[in-house]
Amino acid sequence: MNPVPTVAAIETTVFRLPMHGELRWGSQSSLAEARHVLVRVTLSDGSTGVAEAPPRPTIYGETASTIVAIIREELAPRLIGQPADKAWARIAPIRNNHTARGAIDMAIHDALAQGAGRTLAEQLGAVRTKVRVSYILGIGDREEVLAEAERVVAEGVRVLKVKVGRDWEEDVGRIRDLQAMFGGRVELYADANETMDDENAAARLAALRDLGLRYCEEPLPIEQVRARASLRSRQTLPIIADDSAFTLRDLQRELELDTFDILNIKTPRTGYTESLAMAAAACKAGKGVMVGSQAGSTIGTARAAVFAARAEVEHPSELSFFLKLREEITDRRLRLVDGWLSVEEALAVRVDPDRLREMAVQP
């Protein structure tokens, strides 16, 4: 048996990708461009892997600068010269810095698969050949949102995740317009980003149910644990856990309290190692699983899509943010065919060195 390779080098490159419009969500969060960090890991056997770390200051507190700094100053020194298959255990004690750790873990899995002569899908135990996709529609001017929806549906989207929470009447009107525009061709679900309260959440979930939406993500603030457990117990509409389950430890608390129906796993946040453990725990508890978006570019989407091809992931996954980007750092763009993304195409995506140089910026 060949010895497990060690981590030889970890490199970071900050890059900027312009977007088609701005993404707005929650009470005041917004994203006007994708300024992400590409993480490249080289192992002692010469194999390499890459992954994307997306800074989200209003969610995790990370910026491109802090991701680069924590990798250079803390995470890389812990890993260089150490067995690659033990990497997560060595960096997990570093608190927060979710996407910095997640990108390193995913890049290591990518490199280990390459070194072993197998695909990343084989490395992760993925079994599906295609995955069902959803697209995130932000909050904004109704005509602009409807135009965006029309554009992405024309590009193959069949499930829309609609952000709600700043103006309930406007939210309902936007949902009705989307339904009128697409009829039964497109399914909808909502993401409230913790903007409901204990007084209105039950009624609003009932309204969303009556409108025909499939489920709602994080209707209540995560600190309102008793209210969230009570709301879920009514079984008005299936609830998705996202902000409340950043980590495996968070997930164990939420399972104990029985606050949700479907777990939204974001591989940039928990890497592959912890994401696998979270999927297993959710399934053991009888919960559904989907894969979420951290506004990933094509390379980030490709890495998440391979994980979404695992058997546990039965709900549509948020694997289409690349449709909102004007530029890319990859050698190809992914395609959606009637709501589905090909895992084979995701596995074929490579970073284009020339495009990466063109889009690279200082942290």
GROMACS .gro file of N, CA and C in nm, residues 123-234:
model
  336
  123GLN      N    1  -1.417   0.956  -0.534
  123GLN     CA    2  -1.358   0.988  -0.404
  123GLN      C    3  -1.467   1.018  -0.300
  124LEU      N    4  -1.574   1.085  -0.343
  124LEU     CA    5  -1.679   1.128  -0.251
  124LEU      C    6  -1.795   1.030  -0.240
  125GLY      N    7  -1.792   0.925  -0.318
  125GLY     CA    8  -1.903   0.830  -0.315
  125GLY      C    9  -2.028   0.881  -0.382
  126ALA      N   10  -2.013   0.969  -0.481
  126ALA     CA   11  -2.127   1.020  -0.555
  126ALA      C   12  -2.179   0.913  -0.650
  127VAL      N   13  -2.311   0.904  -0.661
  127VAL     CA   14  -2.370   0.796  -0.740
  127VAL      C   15  -2.458   0.845  -0.855
  128ARG      N   16  -2.500   0.971  -0.851
  128ARG     CA   17  -2.589   1.021  -0.955
  128ARG      C   18  -2.509   1.075  -1.073
  129THR      N   19  -2.569   1.069  -1.190
  129THR     CA   20  -2.505   1.125  -1.310
  129THR      C   21  -2.548   1.268  -1.338
  130LYS      N   22  -2.656   1.312  -1.273
  130LYS     CA   23  -2.702   1.450  -1.287
  130LYS      C   24  -2.772   1.492  -1.158
  131VAL      N   25  -2.775   1.622  -1.135
  131VAL     CA   26  -2.837   1.675  -1.013
  131VAL      C   27  -2.937   1.782  -1.050
  132ARG      N   28  -3.046   1.787  -0.974
  132ARG     CA   29  -3.149   1.888  -0.998
  132ARG      C   30  -3.107   2.019  -0.934
  133VAL      N   31  -3.133   2.127  -1.004
  133VAL     CA   32  -3.077   2.257  -0.969
  133VAL      C   33  -3.185   2.359  -0.937
  134SER      N   34  -3.156   2.448  -0.842
  134SER     CA   35  -3.240   2.565  -0.818
  134SER      C   36  -3.157   2.691  -0.836
  135TYR      N   37  -3.226   2.804  -0.847
  135TYR     CA   38  -3.159   2.934  -0.866
  135TYR      C   39  -3.211   3.031  -0.762
  136ILE      N   40  -3.121   3.113  -0.706
  136ILE     CA   41  -3.156   3.208  -0.601
  136ILE      C   42  -3.196   3.342  -0.662
  137LEU      N   43  -3.321   3.384  -0.638
  137LEU     CA   44  -3.370   3.514  -0.682
  137LEU      C   45  -3.366   3.609  -0.562
  138GLY      N   46  -3.289   3.716  -0.573
  138GLY     CA   47  -3.277   3.810  -0.464
  138GLY      C   48  -3.395   3.906  -0.454
  139ILE      N   49  -3.390   3.992  -0.353
  139ILE     CA   50  -3.491   4.095  -0.333
  139ILE      C   51  -3.451   4.217  -0.417
  140GLY      N   52  -3.550   4.280  -0.480
  140GLY     CA   53  -3.519   4.398  -0.560
  140GLY      C   54  -3.641   4.450  -0.633
  141ASP      N   55  -3.619   4.542  -0.723
  141ASP     CA   56  -3.727   4.594  -0.806
  141ASP      C   57  -3.799   4.479  -0.875
  142ARG      N   58  -3.931   4.478  -0.865
  142ARG     CA   59  -4.005   4.362  -0.913
  142ARG      C   60  -3.980   4.333  -1.061
  143GLU      N   61  -3.979   4.437  -1.144
  143GLU     CA   62  -3.958   4.415  -1.286
  143GLU      C   63  -3.819   4.357  -1.312
  144GLU      N   64  -3.719   4.403  -1.238
  144GLU     CA   65  -3.584   4.350  -1.255
  144GLU      C   66  -3.576   4.204  -1.213
  145VAL      N   67  -3.642   4.171  -1.101
  145VAL     CA   68  -3.641   4.033  -1.052
  145VAL      C   69  -3.712   3.941  -1.151
  146LEU      N   70  -3.826   3.987  -1.204
  146LEU     CA   71  -3.899   3.905  -1.300
  146LEU      C   72  -3.820   3.885  -1.429
  147ALA      N   73  -3.750   3.991  -1.470
  147ALA     CA   74  -3.667   3.979  -1.591
  147ALA      C   75  -3.553   3.880  -1.568
  148GLU      N   76  -3.493   3.884  -1.449
  148GLU     CA   77  -3.387   3.789  -1.416
  148GLU      C   78  -3.441   3.646  -1.416
  149ALA      N   79  -3.558   3.628  -1.357
  149ALA     CA   80  -3.619   3.495  -1.354
  149ALA      C   81  -3.644   3.444  -1.495
  150GLU      N   82  -3.695   3.531  -1.581
  150GLU     CA   83  -3.722   3.491  -1.719
  150GLU      C   84  -3.593   3.450  -1.790
  151ARG      N   85  -3.484   3.525  -1.764
  151ARG     CA   86  -3.356   3.494  -1.827
  151ARG      C   87  -3.302   3.358  -1.783
  152VAL      N   88  -3.305   3.330  -1.651
  152VAL     CA   89  -3.244   3.205  -1.605
  152VAL      C   90  -3.330   3.084  -1.637
  153VAL      N   91  -3.462   3.103  -1.641
  153VAL     CA   92  -3.548   2.992  -1.681
  153VAL      C   93  -3.521   2.958  -1.827
  154ALA      N   94  -3.497   3.060  -1.909
  154ALA     CA   95  -3.461   3.036  -2.049
  154ALA      C   96  -3.329   2.961  -2.059
  155GLU      N   97  -3.243   2.973  -1.957
  155GLU     CA   98  -3.113   2.905  -1.957
  155GLU      C   99  -3.119   2.769  -1.888
  156GLY      N  100  -3.240   2.724  -1.852
  156GLY     CA  101  -3.254   2.587  -1.803
  156GLY      C  102  -3.298   2.569  -1.660
  157VAL      N  103  -3.316   2.676  -1.584
  157VAL     CA  104  -3.359   2.664  -1.444
  157VAL      C  105  -3.507   2.624  -1.438
  158ARG      N  106  -3.540   2.536  -1.344
  158ARG     CA  107  -3.678   2.495  -1.327
  158ARG      C  108  -3.726   2.506  -1.182
  159VAL      N  109  -3.637   2.545  -1.091
  159VAL     CA  110  -3.673   2.567  -0.950
  159VAL      C  111  -3.613   2.700  -0.907
  160LEU      N  112  -3.694   2.788  -0.850
  160LEU     CA  113  -3.648   2.918  -0.805
  160LEU      C  114  -3.661   2.930  -0.654
  161LYS      N  115  -3.552   2.972  -0.589
  161LYS     CA  116  -3.553   3.004  -0.446
  161LYS      C  117  -3.571   3.155  -0.436
  162VAL      N  118  -3.683   3.198  -0.379
  162VAL     CA  119  -3.720   3.338  -0.377
  162VAL      C  120  -3.688   3.397  -0.240
  163LYS      N  121  -3.602   3.498  -0.238
  163LYS     CA  122  -3.571   3.567  -0.114
  163LYS      C  123  -3.690   3.653  -0.072
  164VAL      N  124  -3.727   3.645   0.056
  164VAL     CA  125  -3.836   3.726   0.111
  164VAL      C  126  -3.789   3.788   0.242
  165GLY      N  127  -3.865   3.889   0.289
  165GLY     CA  128  -3.835   3.939   0.423
  165GLY      C  129  -3.830   4.088   0.442
  166ARG      N  130  -3.815   4.169   0.338
  166ARG     CA  131  -3.808   4.313   0.357
  166ARG      C  132  -3.944   4.381   0.347
  167ASP      N  133  -4.035   4.323   0.266
  167ASP     CA  134  -4.168   4.380   0.247
  167ASP      C  135  -4.261   4.265   0.211
  168TRP      N  136  -4.339   4.217   0.309
  168TRP     CA  137  -4.417   4.097   0.290
  168TRP      C  138  -4.517   4.108   0.176
  169GLU      N  139  -4.588   4.220   0.167
  169GLU     CA  140  -4.685   4.235   0.060
  169GLU      C  141  -4.617   4.234  -0.077
  170GLU      N  142  -4.501   4.297  -0.086
  170GLU     CA  143  -4.424   4.295  -0.210
  170GLU      C  144  -4.377   4.152  -0.240
  171ASP      N  145  -4.335   4.080  -0.135
  171ASP     CA  146  -4.291   3.942  -0.153
  171ASP      C  147  -4.402   3.857  -0.214
  172VAL      N  148  -4.522   3.868  -0.158
  172VAL     CA  149  -4.635   3.789  -0.207
  172VAL      C  150  -4.669   3.828  -0.351
  173GLY      N  151  -4.667   3.957  -0.379
  173GLY     CA  152  -4.695   4.002  -0.515
  173GLY      C  153  -4.594   3.950  -0.615
  174ARG      N  154  -4.466   3.949  -0.575
  174ARG     CA  155  -4.360   3.898  -0.663
  174ARG      C  156  -4.379   3.748  -0.689
  175ILE      N  157  -4.415   3.675  -0.584
  175ILE     CA  158  -4.438   3.531  -0.599
  175ILE      C  159  -4.555   3.505  -0.694
  176ARG      N  160  -4.664   3.581  -0.678
  176ARG     CA  161  -4.779   3.563  -0.767
  176ARG      C  162  -4.742   3.594  -0.913
  177ASP      N  163  -4.662   3.697  -0.932
  177ASP     CA  164  -4.619   3.730  -1.067
  177ASP      C  165  -4.534   3.619  -1.128
  178LEU      N  166  -4.445   3.561  -1.047
  178LEU     CA  167  -4.363   3.450  -1.096
  178LEU      C  168  -4.450   3.331  -1.135
  179GLN      N  169  -4.550   3.304  -1.054
  179GLN     CA  170  -4.639   3.192  -1.086
  179GLN      C  171  -4.718   3.219  -1.213
  180ALA      N  172  -4.763   3.343  -1.229
  180ALA     CA  173  -4.837   3.377  -1.349
  180ALA      C  174  -4.748   3.370  -1.473
  181MET      N  175  -4.621   3.407  -1.456
  181MET     CA  176  -4.526   3.407  -1.568
  181MET      C  177  -4.495   3.266  -1.615
  182PHE      N  178  -4.476   3.174  -1.521
  182PHE     CA  179  -4.427   3.040  -1.557
  182PHE      C  180  -4.530   2.929  -1.543
  183GLY      N  181  -4.643   2.958  -1.478
  183GLY     CA  182  -4.742   2.853  -1.459
  183GLY      C  183  -4.684   2.739  -1.379
  184GLY      N  184  -4.708   2.618  -1.423
  184GLY     CA  185  -4.657   2.502  -1.351
  184GLY      C  186  -4.520   2.457  -1.398
  185ARG      N  187  -4.454   2.535  -1.486
  185ARG     CA  188  -4.325   2.493  -1.539
  185ARG      C  189  -4.212   2.509  -1.439
  186VAL      N  190  -4.231   2.597  -1.339
  186VAL     CA  191  -4.124   2.629  -1.245
  186VAL      C  192  -4.176   2.615  -1.102
  187GLU      N  193  -4.100   2.546  -1.018
  187GLU     CA  194  -4.135   2.532  -0.877
  187GLU      C  195  -4.067   2.642  -0.796
  188LEU      N  196  -4.132   2.682  -0.686
  188LEU     CA  197  -4.080   2.789  -0.603
  188LEU      C  198  -4.066   2.744  -0.458
  189TYR      N  199  -3.964   2.798  -0.390
  189TYR     CA  200  -3.959   2.792  -0.245
  189TYR      C  201  -3.899   2.922  -0.195
  190ALA      N  202  -3.909   2.947  -0.065
  190ALA     CA  203  -3.872   3.077  -0.009
  190ALA      C  204  -3.753   3.066   0.085
  191ASP      N  205  -3.679   3.176   0.094
  191ASP     CA  206  -3.573   3.190   0.193
  191ASP      C  207  -3.598   3.321   0.268
  192ALA      N  208  -3.632   3.310   0.396
  192ALA     CA  209  -3.665   3.428   0.475
  192ALA      C  210  -3.545   3.488   0.545
  193ASN      N  211  -3.433   3.416   0.552
  193ASN     CA  212  -3.311   3.469   0.616
  193ASN      C  213  -3.338   3.528   0.754
  194GLU      N  214  -3.420   3.457   0.833
  194GLU     CA  215  -3.446   3.492   0.974
  194GLU      C  216  -3.526   3.621   0.991
  195THR      N  217  -3.603   3.663   0.890
  195THR     CA  218  -3.669   3.793   0.897
  195THR      C  219  -3.812   3.788   0.951
  196MET      N  220  -3.869   3.670   0.973
  196MET     CA  221  -4.001   3.661   1.033
  196MET      C  222  -3.988   3.670   1.185
  197ASP      N  223  -4.103   3.680   1.255
  197ASP     CA  224  -4.099   3.679   1.400
  197ASP      C  225  -4.203   3.583   1.453
  198ASP      N  226  -4.202   3.562   1.583
  198ASP     CA  227  -4.288   3.461   1.643
  198ASP      C  228  -4.436   3.491   1.623
  199GLU      N  229  -4.470   3.617   1.603
  199GLU     CA  230  -4.609   3.655   1.586
  199GLU      C  231  -4.661   3.632   1.444
  200ASN      N  232  -4.574   3.645   1.345
  200ASN     CA  233  -4.624   3.634   1.207
  200ASN      C  234  -4.576   3.510   1.132
  201ALA      N  235  -4.481   3.437   1.187
  201ALA     CA  236  -4.419   3.328   1.112
  201ALA      C  237  -4.519   3.219   1.071
  202ALA      N  238  -4.604   3.176   1.163
  202ALA     CA  239  -4.698   3.067   1.132
  202ALA      C  240  -4.793   3.107   1.021
  203ALA      N  241  -4.844   3.229   1.028
  203ALA     CA  242  -4.937   3.276   0.925
  203ALA      C  243  -4.867   3.291   0.791
  204ARG      N  244  -4.744   3.339   0.794
  204ARG     CA  245  -4.673   3.358   0.668
  204ARG      C  246  -4.633   3.225   0.604
  205LEU      N  247  -4.596   3.128   0.687
  205LEU     CA  248  -4.568   2.995   0.630
  205LEU      C  249  -4.695   2.936   0.569
  206ALA      N  250  -4.808   2.956   0.636
  206ALA     CA  251  -4.935   2.906   0.581
  206ALA      C  252  -4.967   2.974   0.448
  207ALA      N  253  -4.937   3.104   0.440
  207ALA     CA  254  -4.961   3.176   0.316
  207ALA      C  255  -4.872   3.123   0.204
  208LEU      N  256  -4.746   3.097   0.236
  208LEU     CA  257  -4.655   3.041   0.137
  208LEU      C  258  -4.701   2.902   0.093
  209ARG      N  259  -4.746   2.824   0.189
  209ARG     CA  260  -4.799   2.690   0.156
  209ARG      C  261  -4.918   2.702   0.062
  210ASP      N  262  -5.010   2.793   0.094
  210ASP     CA  263  -5.130   2.809   0.013
  210ASP      C  264  -5.098   2.862  -0.127
  211LEU      N  265  -4.987   2.934  -0.137
  211LEU     CA  266  -4.942   2.981  -0.268
  211LEU      C  267  -4.876   2.870  -0.349
  212GLY      N  268  -4.850   2.756  -0.285
  212GLY     CA  269  -4.793   2.643  -0.356
  212GLY      C  270  -4.643   2.630  -0.345
  213LEU      N  271  -4.578   2.706  -0.256
  213LEU     CA  272  -4.433   2.694  -0.240
  213LEU      C  273  -4.398   2.564  -0.170
  214ARG      N  274  -4.279   2.513  -0.201
  214ARG     CA  275  -4.240   2.381  -0.150
  214ARG      C  276  -4.194   2.384  -0.006
  215TYR      N  277  -4.113   2.484   0.031
  215TYR     CA  278  -4.063   2.495   0.167
  215TYR      C  279  -4.009   2.635   0.192
  216CYS      N  280  -3.967   2.660   0.315
  216CYS     CA  281  -3.914   2.791   0.352
  216CYS      C  282  -3.787   2.772   0.434
  217GLU      N  283  -3.685   2.849   0.401
  217GLU     CA  284  -3.558   2.842   0.471
  217GLU      C  285  -3.551   2.947   0.581
  218GLU      N  286  -3.511   2.905   0.700
  218GLU     CA  287  -3.484   2.990   0.816
  218GLU      C  288  -3.583   3.105   0.832
  219PRO      N  289  -3.709   3.072   0.865
  219PRO     CA  290  -3.806   3.179   0.884
  219PRO      C  291  -3.778   3.267   1.007
  220LEU      N  292  -3.726   3.208   1.115
  220LEU     CA  293  -3.709   3.281   1.242
  220LEU      C  294  -3.561   3.301   1.276
  221PRO      N  295  -3.531   3.404   1.357
  221PRO     CA  296  -3.393   3.423   1.404
  221PRO      C  297  -3.343   3.297   1.476
  222ILE      N  298  -3.219   3.262   1.455
  222ILE     CA  299  -3.171   3.134   1.506
  222ILE      C  300  -3.165   3.129   1.658
  223GLU      N  301  -3.153   3.245   1.725
  223GLU     CA  302  -3.147   3.243   1.871
  223GLU      C  303  -3.282   3.209   1.934
  224GLN      N  304  -3.390   3.217   1.858
  224GLN     CA  305  -3.523   3.187   1.910
  224GLN      C  306  -3.549   3.037   1.897
  225VAL      N  307  -3.473   2.961   1.972
  225VAL     CA  308  -3.474   2.816   1.953
  225VAL      C  309  -3.608   2.753   1.990
  226ARG      N  310  -3.670   2.797   2.098
  226ARG     CA  311  -3.799   2.739   2.137
  226ARG      C  312  -3.906   2.773   2.034
  227ALA      N  313  -3.904   2.896   1.987
  227ALA     CA  314  -4.002   2.937   1.887
  227ALA      C  315  -3.982   2.858   1.757
  228ARG      N  316  -3.856   2.835   1.720
  228ARG     CA  317  -3.829   2.761   1.597
  228ARG      C  318  -3.875   2.616   1.609
  229ALA      N  319  -3.850   2.556   1.725
  229ALA     CA  320  -3.895   2.418   1.745
  229ALA      C  321  -4.047   2.409   1.742
  230SER      N  322  -4.112   2.507   1.803
  230SER     CA  323  -4.259   2.509   1.804
  230SER      C  324  -4.314   2.528   1.664
  231LEU      N  325  -4.252   2.618   1.588
  231LEU     CA  326  -4.298   2.644   1.452
  231LEU      C  327  -4.285   2.519   1.366
  232ARG      N  328  -4.175   2.449   1.378
  232ARG     CA  329  -4.156   2.329   1.299
  232ARG      C  330  -4.257   2.220   1.338
  233SER      N  331  -4.292   2.213   1.468
  233SER     CA  332  -4.383   2.109   1.515
  233SER      C  333  -4.522   2.122   1.454
  234ARG      N  334  -4.556   2.243   1.407
  234ARG     CA  335  -4.688   2.262   1.344
  234ARG      C  336  -4.694   2.198   1.205
   0.00000   0.00000   0.00000
